[in-house]
Coordinates of C-alpha atoms in Angstrom, one line a residue:
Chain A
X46 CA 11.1 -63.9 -60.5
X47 CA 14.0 -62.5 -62.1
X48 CA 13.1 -65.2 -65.2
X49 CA 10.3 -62.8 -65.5
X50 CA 12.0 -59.4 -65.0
X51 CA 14.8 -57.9 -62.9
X52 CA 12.2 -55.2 -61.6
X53 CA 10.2 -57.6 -59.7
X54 CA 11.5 -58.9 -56.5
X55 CA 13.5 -62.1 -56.6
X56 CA 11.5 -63.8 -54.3
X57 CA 14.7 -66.6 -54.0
X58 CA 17.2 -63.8 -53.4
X59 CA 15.3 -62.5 -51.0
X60 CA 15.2 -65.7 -49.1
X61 CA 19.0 -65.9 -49.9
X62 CA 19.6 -63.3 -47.9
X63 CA 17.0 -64.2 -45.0
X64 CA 18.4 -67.3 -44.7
X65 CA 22.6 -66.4 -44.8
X66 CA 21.9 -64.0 -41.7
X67 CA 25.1 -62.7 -41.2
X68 CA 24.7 -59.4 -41.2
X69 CA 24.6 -57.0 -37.9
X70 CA 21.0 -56.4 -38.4
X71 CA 20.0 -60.5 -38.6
X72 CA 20.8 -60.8 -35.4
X73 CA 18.5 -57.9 -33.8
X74 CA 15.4 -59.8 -32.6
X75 CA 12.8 -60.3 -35.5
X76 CA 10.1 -58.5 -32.8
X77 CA 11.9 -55.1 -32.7
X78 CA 12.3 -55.3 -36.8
X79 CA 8.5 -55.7 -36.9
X80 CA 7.6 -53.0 -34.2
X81 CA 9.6 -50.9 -36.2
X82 CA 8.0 -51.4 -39.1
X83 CA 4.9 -50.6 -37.4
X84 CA 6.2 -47.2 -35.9
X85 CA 7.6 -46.8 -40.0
X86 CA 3.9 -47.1 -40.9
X87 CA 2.7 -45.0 -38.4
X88 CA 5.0 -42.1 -39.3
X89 CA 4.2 -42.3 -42.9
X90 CA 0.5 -42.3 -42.2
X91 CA 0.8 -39.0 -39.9
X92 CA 3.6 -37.1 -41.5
X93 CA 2.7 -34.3 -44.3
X94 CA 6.9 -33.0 -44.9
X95 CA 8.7 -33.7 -47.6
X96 CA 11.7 -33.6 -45.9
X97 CA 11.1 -35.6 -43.1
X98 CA 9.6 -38.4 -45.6
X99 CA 13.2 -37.8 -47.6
X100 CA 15.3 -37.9 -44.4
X101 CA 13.3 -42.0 -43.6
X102 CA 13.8 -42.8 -46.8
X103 CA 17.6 -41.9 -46.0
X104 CA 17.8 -43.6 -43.0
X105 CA 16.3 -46.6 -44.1
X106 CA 18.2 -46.8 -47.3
X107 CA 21.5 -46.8 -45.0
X108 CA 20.2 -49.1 -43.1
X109 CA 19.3 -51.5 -46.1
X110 CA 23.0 -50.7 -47.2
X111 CA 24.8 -51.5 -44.3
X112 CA 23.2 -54.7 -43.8
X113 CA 25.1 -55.7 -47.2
X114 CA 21.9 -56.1 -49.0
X115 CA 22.3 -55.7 -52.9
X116 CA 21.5 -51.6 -53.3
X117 CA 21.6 -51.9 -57.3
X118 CA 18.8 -54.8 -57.2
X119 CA 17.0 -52.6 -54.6
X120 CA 16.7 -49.5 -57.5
X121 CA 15.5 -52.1 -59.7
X122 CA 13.0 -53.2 -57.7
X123 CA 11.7 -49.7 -57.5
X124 CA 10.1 -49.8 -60.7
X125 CA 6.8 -51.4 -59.6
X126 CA 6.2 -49.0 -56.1
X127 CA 6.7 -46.4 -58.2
X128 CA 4.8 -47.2 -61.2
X129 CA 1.8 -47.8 -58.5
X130 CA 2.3 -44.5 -57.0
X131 CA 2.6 -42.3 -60.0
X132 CA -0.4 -44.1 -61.3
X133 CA -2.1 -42.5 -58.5
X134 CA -0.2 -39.6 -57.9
X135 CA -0.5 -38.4 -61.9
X136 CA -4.4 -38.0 -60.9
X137 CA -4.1 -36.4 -57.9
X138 CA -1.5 -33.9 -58.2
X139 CA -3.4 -31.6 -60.7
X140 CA -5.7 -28.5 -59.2
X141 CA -4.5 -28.9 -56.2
X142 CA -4.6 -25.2 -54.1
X143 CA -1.1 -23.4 -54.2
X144 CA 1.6 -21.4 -56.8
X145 CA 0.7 -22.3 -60.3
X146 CA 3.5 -24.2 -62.2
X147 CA 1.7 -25.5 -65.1
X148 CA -1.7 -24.9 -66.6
X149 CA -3.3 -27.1 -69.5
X150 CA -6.3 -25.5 -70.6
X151 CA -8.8 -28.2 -72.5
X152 CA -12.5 -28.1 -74.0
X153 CA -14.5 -28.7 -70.6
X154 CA -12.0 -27.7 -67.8
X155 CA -7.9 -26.6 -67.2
X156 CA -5.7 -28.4 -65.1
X157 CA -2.9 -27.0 -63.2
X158 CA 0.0 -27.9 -61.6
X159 CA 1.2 -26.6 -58.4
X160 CA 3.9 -26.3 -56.4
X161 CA 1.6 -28.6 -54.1
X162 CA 0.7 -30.9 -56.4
X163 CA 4.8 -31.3 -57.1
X164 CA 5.3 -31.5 -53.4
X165 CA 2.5 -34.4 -52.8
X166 CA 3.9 -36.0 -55.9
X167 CA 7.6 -36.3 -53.9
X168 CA 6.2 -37.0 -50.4
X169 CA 4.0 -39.8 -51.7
X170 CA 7.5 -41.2 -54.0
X171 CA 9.9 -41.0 -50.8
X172 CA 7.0 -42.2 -48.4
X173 CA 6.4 -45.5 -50.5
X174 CA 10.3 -45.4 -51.0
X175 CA 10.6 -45.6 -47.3
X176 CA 8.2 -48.3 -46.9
X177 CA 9.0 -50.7 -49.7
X178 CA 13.1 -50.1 -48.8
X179 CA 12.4 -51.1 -44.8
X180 CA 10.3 -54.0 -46.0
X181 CA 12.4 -55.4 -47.7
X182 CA 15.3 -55.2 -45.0
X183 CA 13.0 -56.3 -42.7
X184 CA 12.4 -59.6 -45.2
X185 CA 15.9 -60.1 -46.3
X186 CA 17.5 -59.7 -42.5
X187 CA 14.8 -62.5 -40.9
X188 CA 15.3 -65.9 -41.1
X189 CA 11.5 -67.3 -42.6
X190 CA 11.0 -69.5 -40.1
X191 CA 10.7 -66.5 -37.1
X192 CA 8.7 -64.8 -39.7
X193 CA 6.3 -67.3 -40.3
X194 CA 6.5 -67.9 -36.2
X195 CA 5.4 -64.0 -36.0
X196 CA 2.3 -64.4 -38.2
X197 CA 1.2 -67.6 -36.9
X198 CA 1.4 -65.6 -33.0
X199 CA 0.0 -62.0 -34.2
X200 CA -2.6 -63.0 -37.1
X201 CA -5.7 -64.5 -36.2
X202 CA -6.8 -67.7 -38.1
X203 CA -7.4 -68.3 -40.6
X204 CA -5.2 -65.5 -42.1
X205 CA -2.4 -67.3 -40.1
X206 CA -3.0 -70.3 -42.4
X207 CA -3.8 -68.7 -46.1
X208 CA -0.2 -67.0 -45.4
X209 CA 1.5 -70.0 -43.8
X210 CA 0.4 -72.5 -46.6
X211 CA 0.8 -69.8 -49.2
X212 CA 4.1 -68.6 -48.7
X213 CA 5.5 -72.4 -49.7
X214 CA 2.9 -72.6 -52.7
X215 CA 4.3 -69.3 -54.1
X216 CA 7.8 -70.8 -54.3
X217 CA 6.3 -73.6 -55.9
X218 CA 4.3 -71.7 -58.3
X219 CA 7.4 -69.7 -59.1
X220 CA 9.8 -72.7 -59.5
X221 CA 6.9 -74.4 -62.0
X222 CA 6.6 -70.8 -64.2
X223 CA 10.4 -70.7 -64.2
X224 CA 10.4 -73.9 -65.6
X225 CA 7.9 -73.6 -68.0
X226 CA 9.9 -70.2 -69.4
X227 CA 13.1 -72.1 -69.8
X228 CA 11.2 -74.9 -71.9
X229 CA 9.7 -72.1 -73.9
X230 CA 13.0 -70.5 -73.9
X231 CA 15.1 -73.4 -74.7
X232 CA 12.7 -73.4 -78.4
X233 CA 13.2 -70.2 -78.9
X234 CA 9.7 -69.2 -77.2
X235 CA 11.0 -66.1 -75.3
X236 CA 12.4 -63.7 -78.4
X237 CA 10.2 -60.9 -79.1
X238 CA 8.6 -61.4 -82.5
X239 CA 5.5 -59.9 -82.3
X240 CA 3.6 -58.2 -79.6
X241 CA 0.4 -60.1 -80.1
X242 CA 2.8 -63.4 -80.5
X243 CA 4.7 -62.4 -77.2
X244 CA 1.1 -61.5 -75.2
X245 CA -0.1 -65.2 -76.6
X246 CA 2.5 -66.9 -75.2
X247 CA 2.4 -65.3 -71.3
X248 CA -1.4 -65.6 -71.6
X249 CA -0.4 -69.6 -72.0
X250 CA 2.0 -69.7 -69.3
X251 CA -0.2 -67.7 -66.8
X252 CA -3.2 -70.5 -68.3
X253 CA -0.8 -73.3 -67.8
X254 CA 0.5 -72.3 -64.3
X255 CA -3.3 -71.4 -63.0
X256 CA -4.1 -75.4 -64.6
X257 CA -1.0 -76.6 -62.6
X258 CA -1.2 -74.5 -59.6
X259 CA -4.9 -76.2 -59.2
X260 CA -4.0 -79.5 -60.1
X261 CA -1.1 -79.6 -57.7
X262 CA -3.1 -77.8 -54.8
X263 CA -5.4 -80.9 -55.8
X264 CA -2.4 -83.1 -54.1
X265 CA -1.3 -81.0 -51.7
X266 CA -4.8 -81.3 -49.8
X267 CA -4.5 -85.0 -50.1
X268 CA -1.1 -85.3 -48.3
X269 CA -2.6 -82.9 -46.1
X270 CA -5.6 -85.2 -45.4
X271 CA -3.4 -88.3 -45.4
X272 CA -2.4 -86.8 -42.3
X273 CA -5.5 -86.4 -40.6
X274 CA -5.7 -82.5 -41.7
X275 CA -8.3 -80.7 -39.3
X276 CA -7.6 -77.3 -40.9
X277 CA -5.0 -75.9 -38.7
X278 CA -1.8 -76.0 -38.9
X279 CA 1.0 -74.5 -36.5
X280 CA 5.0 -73.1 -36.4
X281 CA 6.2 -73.6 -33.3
X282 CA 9.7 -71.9 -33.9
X283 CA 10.8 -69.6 -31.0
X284 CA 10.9 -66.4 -31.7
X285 CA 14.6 -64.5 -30.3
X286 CA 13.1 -61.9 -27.6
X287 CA 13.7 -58.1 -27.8
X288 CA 17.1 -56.8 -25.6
X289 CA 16.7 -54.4 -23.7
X290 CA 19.6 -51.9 -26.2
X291 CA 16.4 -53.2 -28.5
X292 CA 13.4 -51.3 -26.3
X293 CA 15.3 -48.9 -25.8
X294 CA 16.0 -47.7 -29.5
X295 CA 12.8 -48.5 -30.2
X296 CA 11.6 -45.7 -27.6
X297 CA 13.9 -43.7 -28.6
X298 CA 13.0 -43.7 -32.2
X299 CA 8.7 -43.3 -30.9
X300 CA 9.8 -40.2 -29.2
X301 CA 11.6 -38.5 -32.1
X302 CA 8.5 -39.5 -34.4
X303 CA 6.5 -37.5 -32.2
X304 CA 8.6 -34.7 -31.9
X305 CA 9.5 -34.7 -35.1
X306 CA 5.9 -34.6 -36.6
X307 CA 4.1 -32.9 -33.6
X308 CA 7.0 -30.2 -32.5
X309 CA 9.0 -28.9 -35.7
X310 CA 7.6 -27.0 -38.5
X311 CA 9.4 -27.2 -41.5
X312 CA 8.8 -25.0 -44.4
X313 CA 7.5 -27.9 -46.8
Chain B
X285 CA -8.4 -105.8 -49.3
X286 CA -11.3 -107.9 -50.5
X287 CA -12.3 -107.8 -54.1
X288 CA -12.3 -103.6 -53.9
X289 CA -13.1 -102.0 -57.0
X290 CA -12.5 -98.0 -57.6
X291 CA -14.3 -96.2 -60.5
X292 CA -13.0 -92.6 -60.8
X293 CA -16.1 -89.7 -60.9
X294 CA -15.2 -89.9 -64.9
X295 CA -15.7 -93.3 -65.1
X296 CA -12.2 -94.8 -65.6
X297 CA -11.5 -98.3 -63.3
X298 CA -8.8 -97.1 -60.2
X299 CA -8.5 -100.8 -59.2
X300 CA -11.0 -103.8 -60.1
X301 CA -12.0 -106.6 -57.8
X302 CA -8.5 -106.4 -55.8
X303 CA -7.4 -108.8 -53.8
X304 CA -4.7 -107.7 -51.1
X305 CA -3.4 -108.0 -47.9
X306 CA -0.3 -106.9 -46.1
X307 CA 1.1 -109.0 -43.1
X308 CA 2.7 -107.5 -39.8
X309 CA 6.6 -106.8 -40.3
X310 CA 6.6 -107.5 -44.5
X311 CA 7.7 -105.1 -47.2
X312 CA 5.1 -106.0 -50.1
X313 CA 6.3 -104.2 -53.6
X314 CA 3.4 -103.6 -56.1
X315 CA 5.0 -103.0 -59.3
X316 CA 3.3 -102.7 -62.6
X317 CA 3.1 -100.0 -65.3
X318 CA 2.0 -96.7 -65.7
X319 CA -2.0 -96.1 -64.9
X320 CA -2.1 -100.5 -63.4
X321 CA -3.6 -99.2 -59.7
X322 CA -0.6 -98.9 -57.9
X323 CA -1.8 -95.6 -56.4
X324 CA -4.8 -95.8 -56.2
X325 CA -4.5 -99.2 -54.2
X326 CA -2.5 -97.0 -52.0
X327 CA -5.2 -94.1 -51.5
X328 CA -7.2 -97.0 -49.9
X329 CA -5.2 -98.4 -47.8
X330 CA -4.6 -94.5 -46.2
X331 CA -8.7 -94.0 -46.3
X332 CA -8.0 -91.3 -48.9
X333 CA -10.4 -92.9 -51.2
X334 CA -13.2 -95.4 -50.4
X335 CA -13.9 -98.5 -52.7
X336 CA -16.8 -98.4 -55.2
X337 CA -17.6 -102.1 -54.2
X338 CA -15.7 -104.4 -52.0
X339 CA -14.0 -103.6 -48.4
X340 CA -11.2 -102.5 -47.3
X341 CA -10.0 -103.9 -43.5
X342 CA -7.1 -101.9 -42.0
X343 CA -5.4 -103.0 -38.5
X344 CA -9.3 -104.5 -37.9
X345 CA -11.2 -101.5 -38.8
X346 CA -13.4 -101.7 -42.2
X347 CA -12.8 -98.9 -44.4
X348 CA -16.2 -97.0 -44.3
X349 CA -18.1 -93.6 -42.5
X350 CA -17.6 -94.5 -39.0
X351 CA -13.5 -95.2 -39.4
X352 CA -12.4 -92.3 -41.4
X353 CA -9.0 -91.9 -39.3
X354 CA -7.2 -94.8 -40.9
X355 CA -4.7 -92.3 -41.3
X356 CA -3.3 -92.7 -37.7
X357 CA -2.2 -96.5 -38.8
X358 CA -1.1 -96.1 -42.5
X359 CA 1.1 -93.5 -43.6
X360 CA 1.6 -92.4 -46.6
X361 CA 4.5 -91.2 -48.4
X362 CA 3.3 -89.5 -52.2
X363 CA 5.8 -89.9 -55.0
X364 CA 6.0 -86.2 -55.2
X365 CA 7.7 -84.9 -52.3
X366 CA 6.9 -81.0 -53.2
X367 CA 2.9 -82.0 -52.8
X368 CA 3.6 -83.4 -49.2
X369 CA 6.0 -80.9 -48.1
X370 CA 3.7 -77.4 -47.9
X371 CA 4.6 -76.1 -44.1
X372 CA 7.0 -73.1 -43.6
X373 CA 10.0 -75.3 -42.2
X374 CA 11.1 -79.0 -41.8
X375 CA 10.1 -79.0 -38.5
X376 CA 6.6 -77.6 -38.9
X377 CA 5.9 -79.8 -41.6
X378 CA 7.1 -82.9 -39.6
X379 CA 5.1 -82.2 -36.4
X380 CA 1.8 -81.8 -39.1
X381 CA 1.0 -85.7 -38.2
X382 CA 1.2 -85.0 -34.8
X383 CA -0.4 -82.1 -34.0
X384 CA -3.4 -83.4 -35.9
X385 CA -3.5 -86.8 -33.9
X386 CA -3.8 -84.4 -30.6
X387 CA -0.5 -84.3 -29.2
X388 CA 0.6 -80.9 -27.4
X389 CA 3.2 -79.0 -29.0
X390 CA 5.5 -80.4 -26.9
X391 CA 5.2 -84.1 -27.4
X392 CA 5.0 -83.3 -31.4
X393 CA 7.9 -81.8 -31.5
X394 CA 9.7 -84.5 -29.4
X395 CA 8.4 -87.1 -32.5
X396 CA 9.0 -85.1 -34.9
X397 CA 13.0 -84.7 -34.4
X398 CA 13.0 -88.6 -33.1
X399 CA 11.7 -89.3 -36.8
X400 CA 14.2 -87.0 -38.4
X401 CA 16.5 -88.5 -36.4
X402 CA 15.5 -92.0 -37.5
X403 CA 16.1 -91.0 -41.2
X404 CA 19.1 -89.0 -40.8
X405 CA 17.6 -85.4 -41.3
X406 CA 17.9 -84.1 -38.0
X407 CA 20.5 -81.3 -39.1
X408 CA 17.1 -80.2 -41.2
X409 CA 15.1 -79.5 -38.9
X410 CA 15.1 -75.5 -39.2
X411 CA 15.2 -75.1 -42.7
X412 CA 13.0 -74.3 -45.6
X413 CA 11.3 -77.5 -47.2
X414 CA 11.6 -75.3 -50.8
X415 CA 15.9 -75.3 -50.3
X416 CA 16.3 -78.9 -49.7
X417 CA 17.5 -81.5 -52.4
X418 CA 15.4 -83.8 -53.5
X419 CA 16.9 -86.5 -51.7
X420 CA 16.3 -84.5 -48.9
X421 CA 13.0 -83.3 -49.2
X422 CA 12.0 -87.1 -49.6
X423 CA 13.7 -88.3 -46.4
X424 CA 11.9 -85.3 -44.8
X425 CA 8.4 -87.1 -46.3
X426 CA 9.2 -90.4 -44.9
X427 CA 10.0 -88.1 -41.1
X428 CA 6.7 -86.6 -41.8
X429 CA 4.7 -89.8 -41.8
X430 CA 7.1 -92.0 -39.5
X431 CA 6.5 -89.0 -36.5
X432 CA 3.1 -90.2 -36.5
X433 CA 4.2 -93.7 -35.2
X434 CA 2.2 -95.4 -37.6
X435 CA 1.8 -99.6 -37.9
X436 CA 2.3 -99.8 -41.6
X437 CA 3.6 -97.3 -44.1
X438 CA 2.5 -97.0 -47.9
X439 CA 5.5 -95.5 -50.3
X440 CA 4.5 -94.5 -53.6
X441 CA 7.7 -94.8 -55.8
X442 CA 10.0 -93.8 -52.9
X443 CA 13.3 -93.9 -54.9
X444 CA 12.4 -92.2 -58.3
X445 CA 13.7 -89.0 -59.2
X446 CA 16.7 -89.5 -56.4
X447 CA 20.8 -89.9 -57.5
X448 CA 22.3 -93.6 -56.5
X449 CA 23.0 -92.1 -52.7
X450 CA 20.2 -91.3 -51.3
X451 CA 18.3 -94.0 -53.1
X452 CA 20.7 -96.3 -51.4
X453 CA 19.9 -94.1 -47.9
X454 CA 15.7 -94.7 -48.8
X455 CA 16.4 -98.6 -49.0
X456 CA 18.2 -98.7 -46.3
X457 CA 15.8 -96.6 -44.1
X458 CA 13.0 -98.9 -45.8
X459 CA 14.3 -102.0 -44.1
X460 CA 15.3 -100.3 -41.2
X461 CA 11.6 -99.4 -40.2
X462 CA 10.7 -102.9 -40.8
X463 CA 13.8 -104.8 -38.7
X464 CA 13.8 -101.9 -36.1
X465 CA 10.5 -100.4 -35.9
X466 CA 8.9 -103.8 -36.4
X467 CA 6.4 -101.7 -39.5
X468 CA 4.8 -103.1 -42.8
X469 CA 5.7 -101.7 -45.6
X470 CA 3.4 -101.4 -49.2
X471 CA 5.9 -100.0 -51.9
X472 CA 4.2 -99.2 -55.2
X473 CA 7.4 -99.0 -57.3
X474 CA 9.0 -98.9 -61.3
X475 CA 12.2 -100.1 -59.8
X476 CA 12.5 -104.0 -60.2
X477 CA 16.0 -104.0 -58.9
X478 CA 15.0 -102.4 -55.4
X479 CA 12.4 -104.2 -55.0
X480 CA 14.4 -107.7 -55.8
X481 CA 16.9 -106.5 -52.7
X482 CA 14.3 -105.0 -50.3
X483 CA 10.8 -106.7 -50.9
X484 CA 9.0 -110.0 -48.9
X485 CA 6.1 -110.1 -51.3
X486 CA 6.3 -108.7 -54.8
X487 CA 2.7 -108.5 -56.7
X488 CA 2.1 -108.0 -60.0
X489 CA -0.3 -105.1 -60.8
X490 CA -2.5 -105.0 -63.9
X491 CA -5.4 -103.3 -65.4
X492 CA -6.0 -102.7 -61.6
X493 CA -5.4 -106.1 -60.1
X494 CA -3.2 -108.5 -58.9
X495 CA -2.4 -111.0 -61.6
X496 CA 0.1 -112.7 -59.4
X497 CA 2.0 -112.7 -56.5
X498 CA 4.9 -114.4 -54.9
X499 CA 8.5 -113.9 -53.4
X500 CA 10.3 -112.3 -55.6
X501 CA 13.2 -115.5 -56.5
X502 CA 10.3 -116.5 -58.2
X503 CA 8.0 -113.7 -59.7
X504 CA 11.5 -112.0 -61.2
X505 CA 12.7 -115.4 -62.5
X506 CA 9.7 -115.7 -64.7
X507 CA 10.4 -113.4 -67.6
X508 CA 7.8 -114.4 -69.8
X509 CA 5.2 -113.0 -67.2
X510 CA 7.1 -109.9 -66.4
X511 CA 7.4 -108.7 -70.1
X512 CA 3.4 -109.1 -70.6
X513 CA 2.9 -107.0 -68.0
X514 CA 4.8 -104.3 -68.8
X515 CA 7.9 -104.8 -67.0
X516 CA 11.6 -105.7 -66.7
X517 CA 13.5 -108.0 -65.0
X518 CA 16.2 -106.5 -62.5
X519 CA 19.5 -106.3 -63.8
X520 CA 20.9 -108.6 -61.1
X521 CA 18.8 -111.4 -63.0
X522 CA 19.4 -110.3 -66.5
X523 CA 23.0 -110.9 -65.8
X524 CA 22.8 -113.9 -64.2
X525 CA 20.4 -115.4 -66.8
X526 CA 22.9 -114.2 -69.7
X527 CA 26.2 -115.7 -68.0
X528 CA 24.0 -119.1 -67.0
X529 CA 22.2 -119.1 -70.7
X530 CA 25.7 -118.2 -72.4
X531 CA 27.4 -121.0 -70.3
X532 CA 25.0 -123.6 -71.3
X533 CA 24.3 -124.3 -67.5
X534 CA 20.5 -124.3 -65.3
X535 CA 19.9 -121.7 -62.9
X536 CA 20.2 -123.5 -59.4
X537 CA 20.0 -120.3 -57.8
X538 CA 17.9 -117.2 -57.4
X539 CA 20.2 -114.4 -56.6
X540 CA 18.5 -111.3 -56.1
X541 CA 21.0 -108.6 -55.2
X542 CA 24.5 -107.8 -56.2
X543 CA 26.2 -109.7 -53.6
X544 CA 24.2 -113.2 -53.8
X545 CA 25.2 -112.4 -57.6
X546 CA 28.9 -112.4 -56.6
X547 CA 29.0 -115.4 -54.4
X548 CA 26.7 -117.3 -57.3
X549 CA 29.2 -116.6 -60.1
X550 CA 32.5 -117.1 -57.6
X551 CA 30.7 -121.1 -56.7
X552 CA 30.3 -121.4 -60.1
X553 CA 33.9 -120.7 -61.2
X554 CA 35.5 -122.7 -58.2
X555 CA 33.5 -125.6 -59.6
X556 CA 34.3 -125.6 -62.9

């Protein structure tokens, strides 16, 4: 997707990386990555600190650094997280109870800012930080086809399927859009002249690709059918097993969350 | 095939009144132009589509209701690769067939690899269909439908789109399945000089039917009928008409590949 914008996640970069596994991390079994993930979750769902949701966000940030993933894309990529968290957060944060900051006084009510409201602002940043930045290691540091082998064994059908079958047609919808913006491109369909010109022209290509998208999910069901499609499909790639170094850090890491969130007060 | 006809829901003829049939062990090229029939002839012979009026007999079994898994006997290879190729890796995608026929995991898998193996993409099997070459992704196709041990195969275009090498690699694959695996072969194909080297039968398609059909020494001789239906004759032929016609000399023979073209003009220069 970097045709589109280098904010959004590359999609094929991403795979890139899957794919290479060379890295120390690629070779950790893709179970303990995904448990982990799962604890990640868990810890942003339960923890209230700031600090604690600065110090993951640390942690996993080195992590996603010394698996020799590209840092400078991963800053870029941040736009969109947190665009969707402040669009949130720019609601929330006002009135909240705590030291005034800030106070806009208007017709009908006043809002204020808090210290609080400043502090929920961060925690929510960092927490989504956290998330978005371990996701993606998790992504670019397992090989697609033991991810696709995890869903198909944890998900029940048919959300198995809509991801298995969609996964491939988002890399074919992506290739047909970047093609589409090169031939626009290539006639001098991508400068900015106007904004109403420039929304006219994505509103074709998101026309075209929904037209093409349908038209080639037309053919995809017949190739599907032309081999007897009973609406399942499977992966059947085996999935590297978790070491026991592997359960162990994984324990290891459970019992800090909980002493962590449970057992230390921190003063915000 | 007997006098099948195919109207489309928007009212435009598919195929009209074909006649067709495929013998055990022959490669049959349809070739004919843009929007003739070629495909959709195919799309019957797979059950995909049903005729409007007419039957369709495969391996015995007419094409209606009560025989809808034709499938298991006719593959089907589509000219695009990237609409047949939709599972998460080579192998997954390969073992599709299988699996659907009601083979346990095991088994599938076992086919699967045997019929990357048979094309040469066993090295494949773990990667991701949307990273392969083209040339790749279509020998992957051809696994995909040959791991469902099928009698007869239908190929729609199986060499466009693909550089000299792994056309060459397609051919060769082609006849293998038919000298080897003892399969029939349908080919629906723009490319007269494949199907001069590769092809049994060669039938003319038309405004959705067979307007004639033959070996092709003799369909790809006859120029006249090839340019009023569209198409071209291979260049093995163009050259050997323009040395005979420039020479002042009758065609005796009916080369049809690039080596019978060599041993032609070499017996005509050692005898003067």
């Amino acid at each position: 997707m970097s045709e589109l914008s280098p904010h959004i996640p590359d999609i094929d970069l991403i795979t890139f990386y899957s794919e290479k596994g060379t890295s120390l991390f690629s070779r950790i079994s893709p179970w303990t990555k995904g448990l982990m993930l799962v604890l990640i979750i868990l810890f942003i769902s339960l923890d209230k600190s700031l600090i604690l949701a600065v110090c993951l966000y640390l942690v996993v940030l080195a992590l996603y650094g010394l698996s020799g993933l590209p840092i400078k894309k991963l800053f870029q990529w941040y736009a969109m997280p947190i665009t969707f968290v402040l669009s949130l957060v720019l609601i929330l944060m006002w009135n909240e109870p705590g030291k005034a900051i800030f106070s806009l006084d208007l017709p009908y009510f006043s809002l204020t800012l808090t210290d609080n409201g400043v502090l929920l602002l961060l925690t929510l940043i960092f927490k989504s930080l956290a998330s978005v930045t371990y996701t993606l290691f998790f992504l670019m540091t397992t090989r697609y086809d033991h991810f696709s082998a995890i869903i198909f064994r944890v998900f029940p059908s048919p959300i198995d399927q809509i991801f298995l079958m969609s996964y491939r047609f988002i890399f074919m919808t992506l290739k047909m859009v970047k093609s589409m913006l090169k031939a626009l491109r290539s006639r001098g369909g991508g400068l900015l002249k106007s904004t109403r010109r420039q929304s006219k022209m994505f509103a074709e290509v998101f026309a075209l690709t929904m037209i093409r998208s349908y038209d080639r999910a037309d053919r995809v069901n017949k190739a599907m059918e032309a081999r007897g499609f009973n609406g399942k499909y499977i992966a059947v790639t085996r999935i590297p097993s978790i070491g026991f170094g592997e359960y162990f850090t994984m324990f290891v890491a459970a019992t800090l969350m909980i002493y962590l969130i449970w057992f230390v007060k921190l003063p915000f | 095939m007997d006098c099948a006809s195919h109207i489309y829901p928007d009212g435009s003829m598919g195929i009209h009144e074909m006649c067709f049939r495929v013998l055990e062990k022959e490669i049959v090229a349809l070739c004919g132009p843009n929007g003739s029939g070629k495909s959709t002839l195919l799309e019957h012979l797979n059950g995909l589509l049903r005729p409007s009026s007419g039957n369709v007999t495969v391996m015995g079994k007419k094409l209606d209701l009560s025989h809808m898994d034709i499938w298991r006997d006719v593959g089907i290879v589509f000219q695009k690769s990237d609409d047949q190729l939709f599972a998460p890796t080579v192998l997954d995608d390969v073992m599709f067939g299988p699996v659907n026929m009601g083979m346990s995991i095991e088994q599938a898998k076992v086919q699967a690899l045997d019929a990357l193996k048979t094309v040469g993409a066993e090295k494949l099997s773990d990667k991701m269909p949307s990273y392969l070459s083209g040339g790749q992704k279509r020998l992957v196709c051809i696994a995909g439908v040959l791991a469902m041990k099928p009698r007869a195969i239908a190929m729609d275009e199986p060499t466009s789109d693909l550089d000299p090498l792994h056309a060459e690699m397609v051919e060769n694959i082609i006849l293998n399945l038919k000298n080897e695996h003892g399969l029939s072969i349908v080919i629906a194909t723009h490319d007269m000089d494949m199907a001069a080297r590769i092809a049994d039968r060669v039938c003319i398609v038309k405004d959705g039917s067979i307007i004639v059909e033959g070996v092709p020494s003799s369909i790809f001789y006859d120029k006249e009928l090839l340019e009023t239906s569209g198409l071209r004759q291979p260049k093995v032929v163009q050259i050997y008409e323009g040395i005979t016609t420039n020479l002042g000399i009758g065609m005796e023979k009916h080369p049809m590949n690039a080596d019978d073209l060599v041993k032609t003009i070499a017996a005509m220069i050692r005898h003067g």
